[in-house]
Coordinates of C-alpha atoms in Angstrom, one line a residue:
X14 CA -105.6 -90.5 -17.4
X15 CA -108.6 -89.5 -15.3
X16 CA -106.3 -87.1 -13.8
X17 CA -105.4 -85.1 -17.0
X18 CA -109.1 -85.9 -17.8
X19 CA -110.3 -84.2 -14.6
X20 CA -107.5 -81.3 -15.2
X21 CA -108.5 -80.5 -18.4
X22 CA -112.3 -79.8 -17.6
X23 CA -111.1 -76.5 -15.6
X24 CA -110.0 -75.1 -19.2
X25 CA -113.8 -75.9 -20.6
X26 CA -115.5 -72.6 -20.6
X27 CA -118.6 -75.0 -20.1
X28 CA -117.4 -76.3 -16.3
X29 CA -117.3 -72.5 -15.6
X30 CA -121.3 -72.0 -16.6
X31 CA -123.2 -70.9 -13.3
X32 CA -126.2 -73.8 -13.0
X33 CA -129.6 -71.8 -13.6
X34 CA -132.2 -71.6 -11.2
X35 CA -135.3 -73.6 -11.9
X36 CA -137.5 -70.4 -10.6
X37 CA -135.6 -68.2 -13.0
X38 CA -137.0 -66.0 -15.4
X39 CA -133.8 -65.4 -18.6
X40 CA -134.0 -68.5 -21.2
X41 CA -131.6 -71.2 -20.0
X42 CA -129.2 -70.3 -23.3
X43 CA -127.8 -66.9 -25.0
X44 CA -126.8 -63.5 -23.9
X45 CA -129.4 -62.9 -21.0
X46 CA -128.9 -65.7 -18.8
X47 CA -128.7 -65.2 -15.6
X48 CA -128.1 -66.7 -12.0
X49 CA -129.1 -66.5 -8.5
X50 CA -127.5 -62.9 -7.6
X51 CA -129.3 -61.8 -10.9
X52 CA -132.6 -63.1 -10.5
X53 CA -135.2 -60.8 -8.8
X54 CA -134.4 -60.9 -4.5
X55 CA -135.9 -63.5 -2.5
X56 CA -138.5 -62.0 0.0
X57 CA -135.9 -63.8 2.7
X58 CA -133.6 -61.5 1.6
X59 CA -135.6 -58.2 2.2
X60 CA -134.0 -57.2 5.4
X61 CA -132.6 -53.8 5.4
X62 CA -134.3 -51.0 7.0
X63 CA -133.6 -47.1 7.1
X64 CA -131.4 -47.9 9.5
X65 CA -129.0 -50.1 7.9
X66 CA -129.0 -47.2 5.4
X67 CA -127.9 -45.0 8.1
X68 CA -125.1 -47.1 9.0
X69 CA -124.0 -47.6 5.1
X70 CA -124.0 -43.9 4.4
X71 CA -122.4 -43.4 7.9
X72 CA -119.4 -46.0 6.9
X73 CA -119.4 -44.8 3.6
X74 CA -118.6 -41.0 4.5
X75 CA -116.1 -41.6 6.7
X76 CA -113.1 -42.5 4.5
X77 CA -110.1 -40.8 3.3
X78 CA -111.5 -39.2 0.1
X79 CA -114.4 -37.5 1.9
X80 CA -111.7 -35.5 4.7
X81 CA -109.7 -34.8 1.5
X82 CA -112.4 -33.3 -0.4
X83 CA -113.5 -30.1 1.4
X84 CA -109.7 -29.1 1.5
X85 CA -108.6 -29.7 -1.4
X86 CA -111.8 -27.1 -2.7
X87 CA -110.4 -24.6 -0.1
X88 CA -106.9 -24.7 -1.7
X89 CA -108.6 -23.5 -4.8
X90 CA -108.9 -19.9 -3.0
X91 CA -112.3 -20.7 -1.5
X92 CA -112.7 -20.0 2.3
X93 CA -114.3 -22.5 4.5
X94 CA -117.6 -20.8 4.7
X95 CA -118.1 -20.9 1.2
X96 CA -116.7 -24.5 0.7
X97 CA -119.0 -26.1 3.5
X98 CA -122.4 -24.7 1.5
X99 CA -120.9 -26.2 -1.5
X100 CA -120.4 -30.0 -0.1
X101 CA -124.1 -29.8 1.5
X102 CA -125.8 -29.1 -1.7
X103 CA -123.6 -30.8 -4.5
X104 CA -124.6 -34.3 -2.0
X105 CA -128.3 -33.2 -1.5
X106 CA -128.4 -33.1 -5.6
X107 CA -127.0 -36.2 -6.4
X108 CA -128.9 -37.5 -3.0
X109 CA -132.1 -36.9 -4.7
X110 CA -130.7 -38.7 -8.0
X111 CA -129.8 -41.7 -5.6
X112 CA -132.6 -42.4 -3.9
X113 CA -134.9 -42.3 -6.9
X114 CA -132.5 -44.8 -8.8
X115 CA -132.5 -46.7 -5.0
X116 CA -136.4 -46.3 -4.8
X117 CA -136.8 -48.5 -8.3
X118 CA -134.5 -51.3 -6.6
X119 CA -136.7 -51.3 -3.9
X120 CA -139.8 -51.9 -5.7
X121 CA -138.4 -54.2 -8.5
X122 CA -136.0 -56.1 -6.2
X123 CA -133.7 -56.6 -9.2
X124 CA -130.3 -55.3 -9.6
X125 CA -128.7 -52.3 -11.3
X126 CA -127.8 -54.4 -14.9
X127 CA -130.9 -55.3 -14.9
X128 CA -132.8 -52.5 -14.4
X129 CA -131.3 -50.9 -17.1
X130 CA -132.8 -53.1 -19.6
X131 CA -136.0 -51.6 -18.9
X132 CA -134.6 -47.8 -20.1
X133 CA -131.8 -48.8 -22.6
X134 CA -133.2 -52.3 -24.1
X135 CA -132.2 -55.9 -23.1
X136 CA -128.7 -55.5 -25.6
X137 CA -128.5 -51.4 -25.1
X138 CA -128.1 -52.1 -21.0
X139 CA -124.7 -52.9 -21.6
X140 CA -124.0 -49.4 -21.9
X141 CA -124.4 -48.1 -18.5
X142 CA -123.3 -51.7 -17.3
X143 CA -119.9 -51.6 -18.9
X144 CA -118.9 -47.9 -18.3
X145 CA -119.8 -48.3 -14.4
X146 CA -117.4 -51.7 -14.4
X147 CA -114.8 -49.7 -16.0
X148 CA -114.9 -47.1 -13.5
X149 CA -115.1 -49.6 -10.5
X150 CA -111.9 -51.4 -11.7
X151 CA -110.5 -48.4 -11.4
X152 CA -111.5 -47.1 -8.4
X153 CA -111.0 -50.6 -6.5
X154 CA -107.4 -50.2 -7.3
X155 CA -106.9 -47.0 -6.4
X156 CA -108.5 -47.9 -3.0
X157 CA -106.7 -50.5 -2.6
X158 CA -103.4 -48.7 -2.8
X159 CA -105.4 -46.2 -0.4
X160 CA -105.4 -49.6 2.3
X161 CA -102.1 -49.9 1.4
X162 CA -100.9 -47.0 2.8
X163 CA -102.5 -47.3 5.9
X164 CA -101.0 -51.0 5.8
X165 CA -97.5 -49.0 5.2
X166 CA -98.2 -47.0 8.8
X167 CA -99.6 -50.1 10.8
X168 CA -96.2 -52.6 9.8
X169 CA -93.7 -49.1 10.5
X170 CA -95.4 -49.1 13.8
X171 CA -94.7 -52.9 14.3
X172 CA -91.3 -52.3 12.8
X173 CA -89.8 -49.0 12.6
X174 CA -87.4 -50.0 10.8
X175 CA -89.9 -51.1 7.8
X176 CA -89.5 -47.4 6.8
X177 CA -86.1 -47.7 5.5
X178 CA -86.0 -50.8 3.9
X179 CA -83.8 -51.0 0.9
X180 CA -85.8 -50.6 -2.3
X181 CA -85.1 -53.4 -5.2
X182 CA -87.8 -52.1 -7.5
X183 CA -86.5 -50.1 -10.5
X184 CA -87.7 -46.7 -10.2
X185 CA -89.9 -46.0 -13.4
X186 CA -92.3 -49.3 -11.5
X187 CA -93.7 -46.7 -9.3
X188 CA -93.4 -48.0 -6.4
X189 CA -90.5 -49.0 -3.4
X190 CA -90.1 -52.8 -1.9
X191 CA -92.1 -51.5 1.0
X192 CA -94.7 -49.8 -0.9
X193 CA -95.1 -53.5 -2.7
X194 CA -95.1 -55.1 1.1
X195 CA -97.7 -53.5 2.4
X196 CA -99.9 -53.8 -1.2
X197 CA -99.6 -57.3 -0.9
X198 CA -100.7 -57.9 2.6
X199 CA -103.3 -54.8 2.3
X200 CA -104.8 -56.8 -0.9
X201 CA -104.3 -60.2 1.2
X202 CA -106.4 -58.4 3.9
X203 CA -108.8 -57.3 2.3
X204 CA -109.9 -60.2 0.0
X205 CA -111.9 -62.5 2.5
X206 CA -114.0 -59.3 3.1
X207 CA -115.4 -58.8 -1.0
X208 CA -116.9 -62.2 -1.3
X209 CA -119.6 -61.4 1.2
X210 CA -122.9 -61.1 -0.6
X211 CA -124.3 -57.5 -0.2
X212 CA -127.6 -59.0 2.0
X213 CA -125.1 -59.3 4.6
X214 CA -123.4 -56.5 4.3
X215 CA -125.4 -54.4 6.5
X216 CA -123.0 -56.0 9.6
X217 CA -119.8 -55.1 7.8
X218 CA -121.1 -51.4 7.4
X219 CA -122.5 -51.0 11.2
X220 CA -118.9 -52.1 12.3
X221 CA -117.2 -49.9 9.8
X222 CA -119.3 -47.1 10.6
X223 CA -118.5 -47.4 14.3
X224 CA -114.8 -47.6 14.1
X225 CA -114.1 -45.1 11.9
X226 CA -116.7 -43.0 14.3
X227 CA -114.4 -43.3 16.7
X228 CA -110.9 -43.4 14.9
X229 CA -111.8 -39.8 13.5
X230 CA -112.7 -38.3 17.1
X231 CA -109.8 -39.8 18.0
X232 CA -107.9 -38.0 15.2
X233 CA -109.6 -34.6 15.5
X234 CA -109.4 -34.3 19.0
X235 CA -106.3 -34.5 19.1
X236 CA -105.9 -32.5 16.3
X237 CA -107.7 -29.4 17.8
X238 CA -105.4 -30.1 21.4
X239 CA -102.0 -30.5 20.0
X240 CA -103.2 -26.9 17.8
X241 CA -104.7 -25.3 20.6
X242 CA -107.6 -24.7 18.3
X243 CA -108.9 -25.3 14.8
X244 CA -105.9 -23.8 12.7
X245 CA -105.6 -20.9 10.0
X246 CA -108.1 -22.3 7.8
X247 CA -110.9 -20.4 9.8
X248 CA -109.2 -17.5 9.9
X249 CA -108.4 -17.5 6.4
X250 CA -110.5 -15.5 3.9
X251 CA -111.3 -16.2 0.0
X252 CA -108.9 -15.5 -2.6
X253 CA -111.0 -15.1 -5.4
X254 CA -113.4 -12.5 -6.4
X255 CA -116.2 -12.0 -9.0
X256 CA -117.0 -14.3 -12.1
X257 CA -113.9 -16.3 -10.9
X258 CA -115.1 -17.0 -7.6
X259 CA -118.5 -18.0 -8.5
X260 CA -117.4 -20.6 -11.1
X261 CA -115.2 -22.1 -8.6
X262 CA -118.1 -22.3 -6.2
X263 CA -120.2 -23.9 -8.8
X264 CA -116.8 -26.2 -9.2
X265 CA -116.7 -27.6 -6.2
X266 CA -120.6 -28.3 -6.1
X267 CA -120.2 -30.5 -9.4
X268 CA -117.0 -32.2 -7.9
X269 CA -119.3 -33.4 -4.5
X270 CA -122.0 -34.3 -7.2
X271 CA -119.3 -36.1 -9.6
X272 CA -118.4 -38.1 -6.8
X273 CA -121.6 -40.2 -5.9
X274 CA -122.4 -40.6 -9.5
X275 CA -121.2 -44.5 -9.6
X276 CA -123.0 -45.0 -6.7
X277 CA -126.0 -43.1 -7.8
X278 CA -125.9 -45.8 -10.6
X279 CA -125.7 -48.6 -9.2
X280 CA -127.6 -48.2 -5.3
X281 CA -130.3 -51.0 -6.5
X282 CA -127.6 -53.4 -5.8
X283 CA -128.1 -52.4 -2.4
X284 CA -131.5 -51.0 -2.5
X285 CA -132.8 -54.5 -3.9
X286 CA -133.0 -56.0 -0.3
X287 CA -135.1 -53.3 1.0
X288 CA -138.1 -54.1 3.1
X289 CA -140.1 -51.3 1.6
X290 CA -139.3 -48.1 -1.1
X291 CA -140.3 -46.3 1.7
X292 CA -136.8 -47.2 3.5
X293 CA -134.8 -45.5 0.9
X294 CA -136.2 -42.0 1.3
X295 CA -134.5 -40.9 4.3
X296 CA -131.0 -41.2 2.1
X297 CA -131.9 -37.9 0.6
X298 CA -130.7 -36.2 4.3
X299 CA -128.8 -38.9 5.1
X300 CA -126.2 -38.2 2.3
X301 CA -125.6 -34.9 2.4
X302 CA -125.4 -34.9 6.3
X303 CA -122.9 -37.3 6.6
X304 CA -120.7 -36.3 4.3
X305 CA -121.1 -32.7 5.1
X306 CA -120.1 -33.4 9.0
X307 CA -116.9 -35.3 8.3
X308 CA -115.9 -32.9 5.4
X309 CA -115.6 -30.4 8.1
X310 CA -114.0 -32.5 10.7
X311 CA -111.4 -32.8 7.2
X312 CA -111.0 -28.9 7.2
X313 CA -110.2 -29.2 10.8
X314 CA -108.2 -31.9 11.1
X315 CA -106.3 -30.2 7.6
X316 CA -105.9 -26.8 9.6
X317 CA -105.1 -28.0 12.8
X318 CA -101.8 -30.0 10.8
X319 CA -100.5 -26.6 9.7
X320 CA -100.0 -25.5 13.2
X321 CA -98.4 -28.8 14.8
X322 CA -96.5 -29.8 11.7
X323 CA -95.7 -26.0 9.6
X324 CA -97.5 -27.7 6.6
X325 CA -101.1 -28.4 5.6
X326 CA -101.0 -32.2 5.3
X327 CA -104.8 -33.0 3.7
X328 CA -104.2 -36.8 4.1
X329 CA -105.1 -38.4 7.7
X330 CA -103.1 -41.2 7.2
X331 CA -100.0 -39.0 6.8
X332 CA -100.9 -37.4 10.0
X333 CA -100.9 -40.7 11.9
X334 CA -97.5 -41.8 10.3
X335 CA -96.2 -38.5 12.1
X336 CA -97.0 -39.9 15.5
X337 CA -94.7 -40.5 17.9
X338 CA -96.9 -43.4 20.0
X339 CA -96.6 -46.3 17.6
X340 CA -99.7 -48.2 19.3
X341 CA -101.9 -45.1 18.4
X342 CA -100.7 -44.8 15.1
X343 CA -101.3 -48.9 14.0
X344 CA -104.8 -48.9 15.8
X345 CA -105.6 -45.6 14.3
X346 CA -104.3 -46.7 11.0
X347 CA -106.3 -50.2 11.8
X348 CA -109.4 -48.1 11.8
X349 CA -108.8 -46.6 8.5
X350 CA -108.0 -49.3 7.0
X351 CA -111.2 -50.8 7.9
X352 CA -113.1 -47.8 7.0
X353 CA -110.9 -48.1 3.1
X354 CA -112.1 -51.5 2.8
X355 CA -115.9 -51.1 3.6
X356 CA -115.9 -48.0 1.1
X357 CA -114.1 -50.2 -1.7
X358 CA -116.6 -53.2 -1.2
X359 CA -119.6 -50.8 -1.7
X360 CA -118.8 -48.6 -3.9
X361 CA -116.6 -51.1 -6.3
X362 CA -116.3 -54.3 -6.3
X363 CA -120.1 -55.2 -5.7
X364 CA -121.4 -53.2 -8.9
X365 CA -118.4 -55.1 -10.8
X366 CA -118.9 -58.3 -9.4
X367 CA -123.0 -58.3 -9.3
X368 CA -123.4 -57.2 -13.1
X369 CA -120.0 -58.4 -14.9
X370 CA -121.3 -61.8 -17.3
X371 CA -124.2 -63.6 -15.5
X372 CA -123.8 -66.8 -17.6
X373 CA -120.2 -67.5 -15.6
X374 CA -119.6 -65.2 -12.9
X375 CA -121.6 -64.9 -9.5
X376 CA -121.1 -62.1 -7.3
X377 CA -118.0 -64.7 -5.2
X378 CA -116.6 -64.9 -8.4
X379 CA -116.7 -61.3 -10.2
X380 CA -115.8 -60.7 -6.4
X381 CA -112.2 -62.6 -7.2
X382 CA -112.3 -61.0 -10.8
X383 CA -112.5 -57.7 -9.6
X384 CA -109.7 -58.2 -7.1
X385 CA -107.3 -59.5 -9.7
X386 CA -108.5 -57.0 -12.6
X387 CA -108.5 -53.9 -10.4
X388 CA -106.3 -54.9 -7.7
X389 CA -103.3 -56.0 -10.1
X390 CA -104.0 -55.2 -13.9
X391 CA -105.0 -51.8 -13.5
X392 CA -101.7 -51.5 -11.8
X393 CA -102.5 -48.8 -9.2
X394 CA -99.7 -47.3 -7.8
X395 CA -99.4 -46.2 -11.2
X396 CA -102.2 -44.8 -11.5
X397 CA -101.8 -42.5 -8.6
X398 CA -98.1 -41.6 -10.2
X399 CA -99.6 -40.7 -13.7
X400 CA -102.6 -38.8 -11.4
X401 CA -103.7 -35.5 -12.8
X402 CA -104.4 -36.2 -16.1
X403 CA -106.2 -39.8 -15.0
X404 CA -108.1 -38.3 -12.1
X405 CA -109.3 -35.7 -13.8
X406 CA -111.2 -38.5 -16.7
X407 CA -111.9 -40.3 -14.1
X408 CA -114.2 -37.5 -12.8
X409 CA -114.9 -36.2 -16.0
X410 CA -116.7 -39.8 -16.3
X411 CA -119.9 -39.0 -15.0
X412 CA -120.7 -36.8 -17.8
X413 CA -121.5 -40.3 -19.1
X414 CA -123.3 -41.7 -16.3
X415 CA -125.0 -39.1 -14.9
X416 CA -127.2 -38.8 -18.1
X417 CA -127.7 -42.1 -18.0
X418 CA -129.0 -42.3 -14.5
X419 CA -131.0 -39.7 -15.9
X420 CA -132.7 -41.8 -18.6
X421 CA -133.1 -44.8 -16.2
X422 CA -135.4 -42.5 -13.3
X423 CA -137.2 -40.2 -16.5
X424 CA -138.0 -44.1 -18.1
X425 CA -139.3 -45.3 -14.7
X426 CA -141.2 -42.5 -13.1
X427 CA -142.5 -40.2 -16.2
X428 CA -142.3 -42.5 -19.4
X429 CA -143.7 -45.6 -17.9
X430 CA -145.2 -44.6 -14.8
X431 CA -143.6 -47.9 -12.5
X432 CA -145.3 -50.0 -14.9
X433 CA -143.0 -52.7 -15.3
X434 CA -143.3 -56.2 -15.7
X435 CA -140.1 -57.9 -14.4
X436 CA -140.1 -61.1 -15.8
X437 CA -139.9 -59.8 -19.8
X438 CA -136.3 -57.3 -18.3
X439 CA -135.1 -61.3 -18.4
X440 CA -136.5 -62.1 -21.7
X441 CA -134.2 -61.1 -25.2
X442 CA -137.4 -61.4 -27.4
X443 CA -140.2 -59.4 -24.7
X444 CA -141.5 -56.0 -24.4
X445 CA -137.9 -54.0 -23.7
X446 CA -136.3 -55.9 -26.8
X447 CA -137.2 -52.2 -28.5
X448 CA -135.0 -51.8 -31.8
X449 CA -132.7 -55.2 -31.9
X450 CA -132.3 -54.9 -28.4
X451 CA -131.4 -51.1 -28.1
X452 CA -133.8 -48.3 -27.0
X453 CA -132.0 -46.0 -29.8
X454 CA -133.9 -43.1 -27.4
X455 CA -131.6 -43.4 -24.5
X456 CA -128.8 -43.1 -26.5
X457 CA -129.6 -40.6 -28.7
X458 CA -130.4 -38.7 -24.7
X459 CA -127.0 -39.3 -23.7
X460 CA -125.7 -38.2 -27.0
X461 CA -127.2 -35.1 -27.3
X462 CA -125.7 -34.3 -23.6
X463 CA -122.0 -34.9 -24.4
X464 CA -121.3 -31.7 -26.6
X465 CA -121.1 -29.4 -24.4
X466 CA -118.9 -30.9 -21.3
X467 CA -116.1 -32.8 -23.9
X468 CA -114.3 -29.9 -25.1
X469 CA -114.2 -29.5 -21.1
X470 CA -113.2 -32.5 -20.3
X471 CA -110.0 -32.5 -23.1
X472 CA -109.5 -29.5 -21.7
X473 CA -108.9 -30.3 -17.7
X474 CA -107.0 -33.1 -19.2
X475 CA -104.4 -31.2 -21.6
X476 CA -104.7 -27.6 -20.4
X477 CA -102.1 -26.5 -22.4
X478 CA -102.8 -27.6 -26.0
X479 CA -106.6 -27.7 -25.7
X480 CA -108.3 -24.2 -25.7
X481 CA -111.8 -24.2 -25.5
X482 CA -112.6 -20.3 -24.5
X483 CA -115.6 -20.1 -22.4
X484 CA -116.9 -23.8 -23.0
X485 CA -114.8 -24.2 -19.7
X486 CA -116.7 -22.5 -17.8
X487 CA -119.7 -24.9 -18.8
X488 CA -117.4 -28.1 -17.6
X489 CA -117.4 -26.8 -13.7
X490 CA -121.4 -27.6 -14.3
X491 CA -121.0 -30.8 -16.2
X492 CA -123.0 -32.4 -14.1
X493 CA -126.3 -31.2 -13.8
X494 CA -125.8 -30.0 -17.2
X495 CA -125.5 -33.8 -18.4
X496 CA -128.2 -35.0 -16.0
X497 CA -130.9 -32.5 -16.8
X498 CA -130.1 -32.9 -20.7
X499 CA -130.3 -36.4 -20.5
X500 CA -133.6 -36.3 -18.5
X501 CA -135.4 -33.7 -20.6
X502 CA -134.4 -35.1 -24.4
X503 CA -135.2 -38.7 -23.3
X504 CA -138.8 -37.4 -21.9
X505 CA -139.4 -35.4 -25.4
X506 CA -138.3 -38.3 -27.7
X507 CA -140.7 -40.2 -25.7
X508 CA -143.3 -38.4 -26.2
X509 CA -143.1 -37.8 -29.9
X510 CA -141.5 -41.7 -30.3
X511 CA -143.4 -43.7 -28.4
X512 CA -142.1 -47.1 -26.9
X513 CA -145.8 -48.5 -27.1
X514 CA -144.6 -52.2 -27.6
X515 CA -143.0 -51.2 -24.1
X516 CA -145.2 -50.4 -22.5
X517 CA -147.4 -51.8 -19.9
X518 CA -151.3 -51.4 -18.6
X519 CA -149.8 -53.0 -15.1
X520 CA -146.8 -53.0 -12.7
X521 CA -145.8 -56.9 -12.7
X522 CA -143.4 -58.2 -10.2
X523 CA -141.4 -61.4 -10.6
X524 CA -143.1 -62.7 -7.0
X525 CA -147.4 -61.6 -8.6
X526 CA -146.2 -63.3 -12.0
X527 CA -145.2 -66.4 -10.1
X528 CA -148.5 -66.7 -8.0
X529 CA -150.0 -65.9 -11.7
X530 CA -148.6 -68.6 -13.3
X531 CA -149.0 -70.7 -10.6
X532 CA -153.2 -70.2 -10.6
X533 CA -153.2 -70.5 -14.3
X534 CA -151.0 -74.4 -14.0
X535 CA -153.7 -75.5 -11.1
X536 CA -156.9 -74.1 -13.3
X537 CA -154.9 -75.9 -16.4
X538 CA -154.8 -79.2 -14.5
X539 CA -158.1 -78.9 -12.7
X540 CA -159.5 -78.4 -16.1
X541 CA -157.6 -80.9 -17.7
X542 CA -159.0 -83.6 -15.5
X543 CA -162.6 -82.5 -15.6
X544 CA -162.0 -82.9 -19.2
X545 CA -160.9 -86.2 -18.8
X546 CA -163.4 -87.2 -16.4
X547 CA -165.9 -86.4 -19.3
X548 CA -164.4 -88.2 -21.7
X549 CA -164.2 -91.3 -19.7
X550 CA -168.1 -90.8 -19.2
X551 CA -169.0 -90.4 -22.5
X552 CA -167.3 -94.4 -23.0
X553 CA -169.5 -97.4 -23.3
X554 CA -169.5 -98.9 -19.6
X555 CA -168.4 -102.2 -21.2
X556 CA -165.7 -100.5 -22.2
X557 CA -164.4 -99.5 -18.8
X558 CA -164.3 -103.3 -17.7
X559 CA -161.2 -104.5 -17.7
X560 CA -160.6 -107.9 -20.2
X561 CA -163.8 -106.5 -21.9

């Protein structure tokens, strides 16, 4: 009986509550309760420095998608001259986006869901909460079958007979017996490493950043020695002229902008820990250095392929499979693995887990949602099958985010100036209630920004029925386009519609309130008890004798 009785309590959604902090600021009932991971950072936990930024952005870069990126531009008839420019300032862009977003973590110490509330009302944060989950379920799956691959490479070198094992898995699944394999033990791998809380990350990213150093020197000079040089790419000249040419360079700008935008969003997860705002500033080189430099070790490593193997072969990891040493290829593959994991946990599964349903998940347990949602529901290796079509949403996304990063740095810097007081972002009845808990402003901001870009975004995704004439030319500028129109109609509506029950005379931070309330209990009691003294004074002295 106490058995079924102690069974059953795991299908009460009430065993699954998170207990709320006694320090914490969000009412202990409703839709804005929060937990530990949610609550504003502990000053204990304010330990990253510019360099642990380095190292993030360093481990970050280094990844698959990034050596990928600059040649898949050139295959669109750019040459690598033109290409290179294009990576550099798409990441500076969206680096200055970034670090402003990063810079309000670091002085708010809360995360990105709640930050939000601030710009897009208590309720309205959803928004921008939801459409950035979406997007890292997504991603985290496609990762995922990114590790797998490498996983594929590393068990072919253990066995090379792994490579031809018979496939039981009916063709229209997607994927072989192998394939499945190594996407089990990649997932298995990888799962111990997403329930580390992001204050201790900054180890997992100084090792990542490291290895995957080292893995791609590894790769590229051996690259450039097998090819006796860097390959036809740097010989090879544009192969579009005029209007054409210049669209495609504006193109590939937006696509390195596009990119970072999920990151750009939610960096206060990160940025939260900072010892100071000033830490976050040096991201604005950081970013576009980084992933400038391993872009063209990409283009390189890309060329040089065509010479050793007749073909240009823009995925690494296919290189490596190629190789004859089998210890090289698993440690090399080992390294890239590493490198696919470390990228997944920071740009996925944190902003899932850290903002996904305070009142029952923590980050260890949206950490465990996230692997099962995007590791296994979102059914990946379908979703690199289906590609085109989804890929190209997928980056067509950040027309909706990137407006709304927009909103939450205008709303912060220009419409209320840093004044915010952090313990009412917890509160469902405070100042950033707005209109039933929705700043209609923000929305109306990212509304009046969508217009232009969807007809460009049906179009990349169903060329062939969808004609939109020159609006497609608008699309290869979608971002900035979104971001700038999102930033300049939220400023004006502010300015016509003021927020004033918003607003605030005084920056208030959840640590100054605390010290606040604390001063104002101790003068309560002290007063308290010189009132009571008083009264005990204005007695009759008989009275204060006891039996009298």
């Amino acid at each position: 009986m106490a058995s079924g009785k102690g069974l059953g309590q795991f299908f009460q959604p009430s065993y699954w509550v998170i207990k709320r902090e006694p320090s914490s600021w969000a009412p202990p009932r409703g839709l804005l309760q929060s937990n530990v991971d949610l609550d504003p950072s502990l000053a204990r936990d304010r330990r990253w420095r510019s360099w642990m930024f380095l190292f993030m952005w360093a481990s970050d870069s280094v990844n698959v998608g990034t050596m990928q990126q600059a040649s898949s531009m050139i295959a669109l008839g750019l040459s690598y001259r033109e290409v290179i420019p294009c990576i550099f300032i798409g990441n500076l862009i969206v680096a200055g986006a970034l670090t402003a977003n990063a810079t309000i973590g670091a002085i708010l110490h809360v995360p990105f869901s709640i930050i939000c509330r601030a710009s897009f009302g208590v309720y309205g944060a959803w928004f921008p909460v939801v459409s950035r989950l979406i997007l890292g379920l997504i991603y985290f799956g496609i990762n995922t079958q990114i590790l797998s691959s490498c996983v594929h490479v590393m068990l072919s070198a253990i066995w090379p007979s792994f490579r031809a094992l018979p496939n039981h898995i009916p063709e229209h699944i997607g994927i072989t017996t192998s394939g499945m394999i190594a996407y089990i033990v990649a997932w298995t791998i990888q799962f111990p490493f997403l329930i580390i809380p992001p204050v201790r990350m900054r180890y997992l990213f100084l090792i990542k950043s490291l290895v995957m150093t080292i893995a791609t020197f590894v790769i590229l000079g051996w690259s450039v020695n097998r090819a006796g040089g860097g390959g036809p790419i740097f010989s090879q000249r544009a192969t579009l002229t005029g209007t054409e040419k210049s669209w495609a360079w504006m193109f590939c700008i937006n696509a390195a902008m596009s990119s970072k935008t999920t990151l750009a969003a939610s960096i206060s997860d990160f940025s939260r820990y900072s010892r100071s705002p000033r830490d976050q500033y040096w991201q604005v080189i950081l970013i576009p250095f980084c992933y400038t430099l391993w872009s063209i070790f990409g283009i390189i490593v890309t060329s040089a392929s065509h010479v050793v193997y007749g073909e240009f072969i823009w995925d690494p990891t296919k290189i490596i499979a190629r190789w004859d040493n089998r210890a090289a290829a698993f440690f090399m593959a080992l390294a890239f693995g590493a490198g696919t994991i470390g990228t997944n946990i920071s740009t996925n599964s944190v902003a899932v887990s850290n903002d996904a349903i305070p009142k029952y998940l923590n980050i260890r347990r949206g950490a465990i949602l996230c692997a099962v949602l995007g590791g296994w529901a979102c059914v990946p290796w379908n979703l690199q099958k289906s590609g085109t079509v989804l890929l190209n949403f997928l980056g067509g996304y950040a027309i909706f985010l990137a407006p709304a990063v927009s909103v939450m740095i205008c709303d912060f810097f220009l419409v209320k100036r840093q004044k915010i007081v952090v313990p009412e972002l917890y509160q469902p009845d405070g100042r950033y209630r707005y209109l039933n808990g929705m700043n209609w402003r923000a929305f109306v901001a990212i509304a009046i920004s969508l217009p232009i870009n969807l007809p460009g975004l049906m179009n990349v995704m169903n060329p062939k029925t969808i004609h939109i004439g020159g609006l497609r030319y608008a699309y290869k500028a979608s971002w900035l386009i979104a971001f700038s129109m999102g930033f300049t109609t939220y400023y004006l509506l502010n300015l016509i519609f003021p927020a004033k029950d918003a607003m605030s005379s005084r920056q208030l931070l959840a640590e100054d309130a605390l010290e606040e309330q604390e001063k104002a209990e101790s003068m309560s009691y002290e007063s308290g008890k010189i009132s009571k003294n008083l009264s005990t004074l204005e007695q009759d002295p008989l009275d204060r004798i006891p039996g009298i």
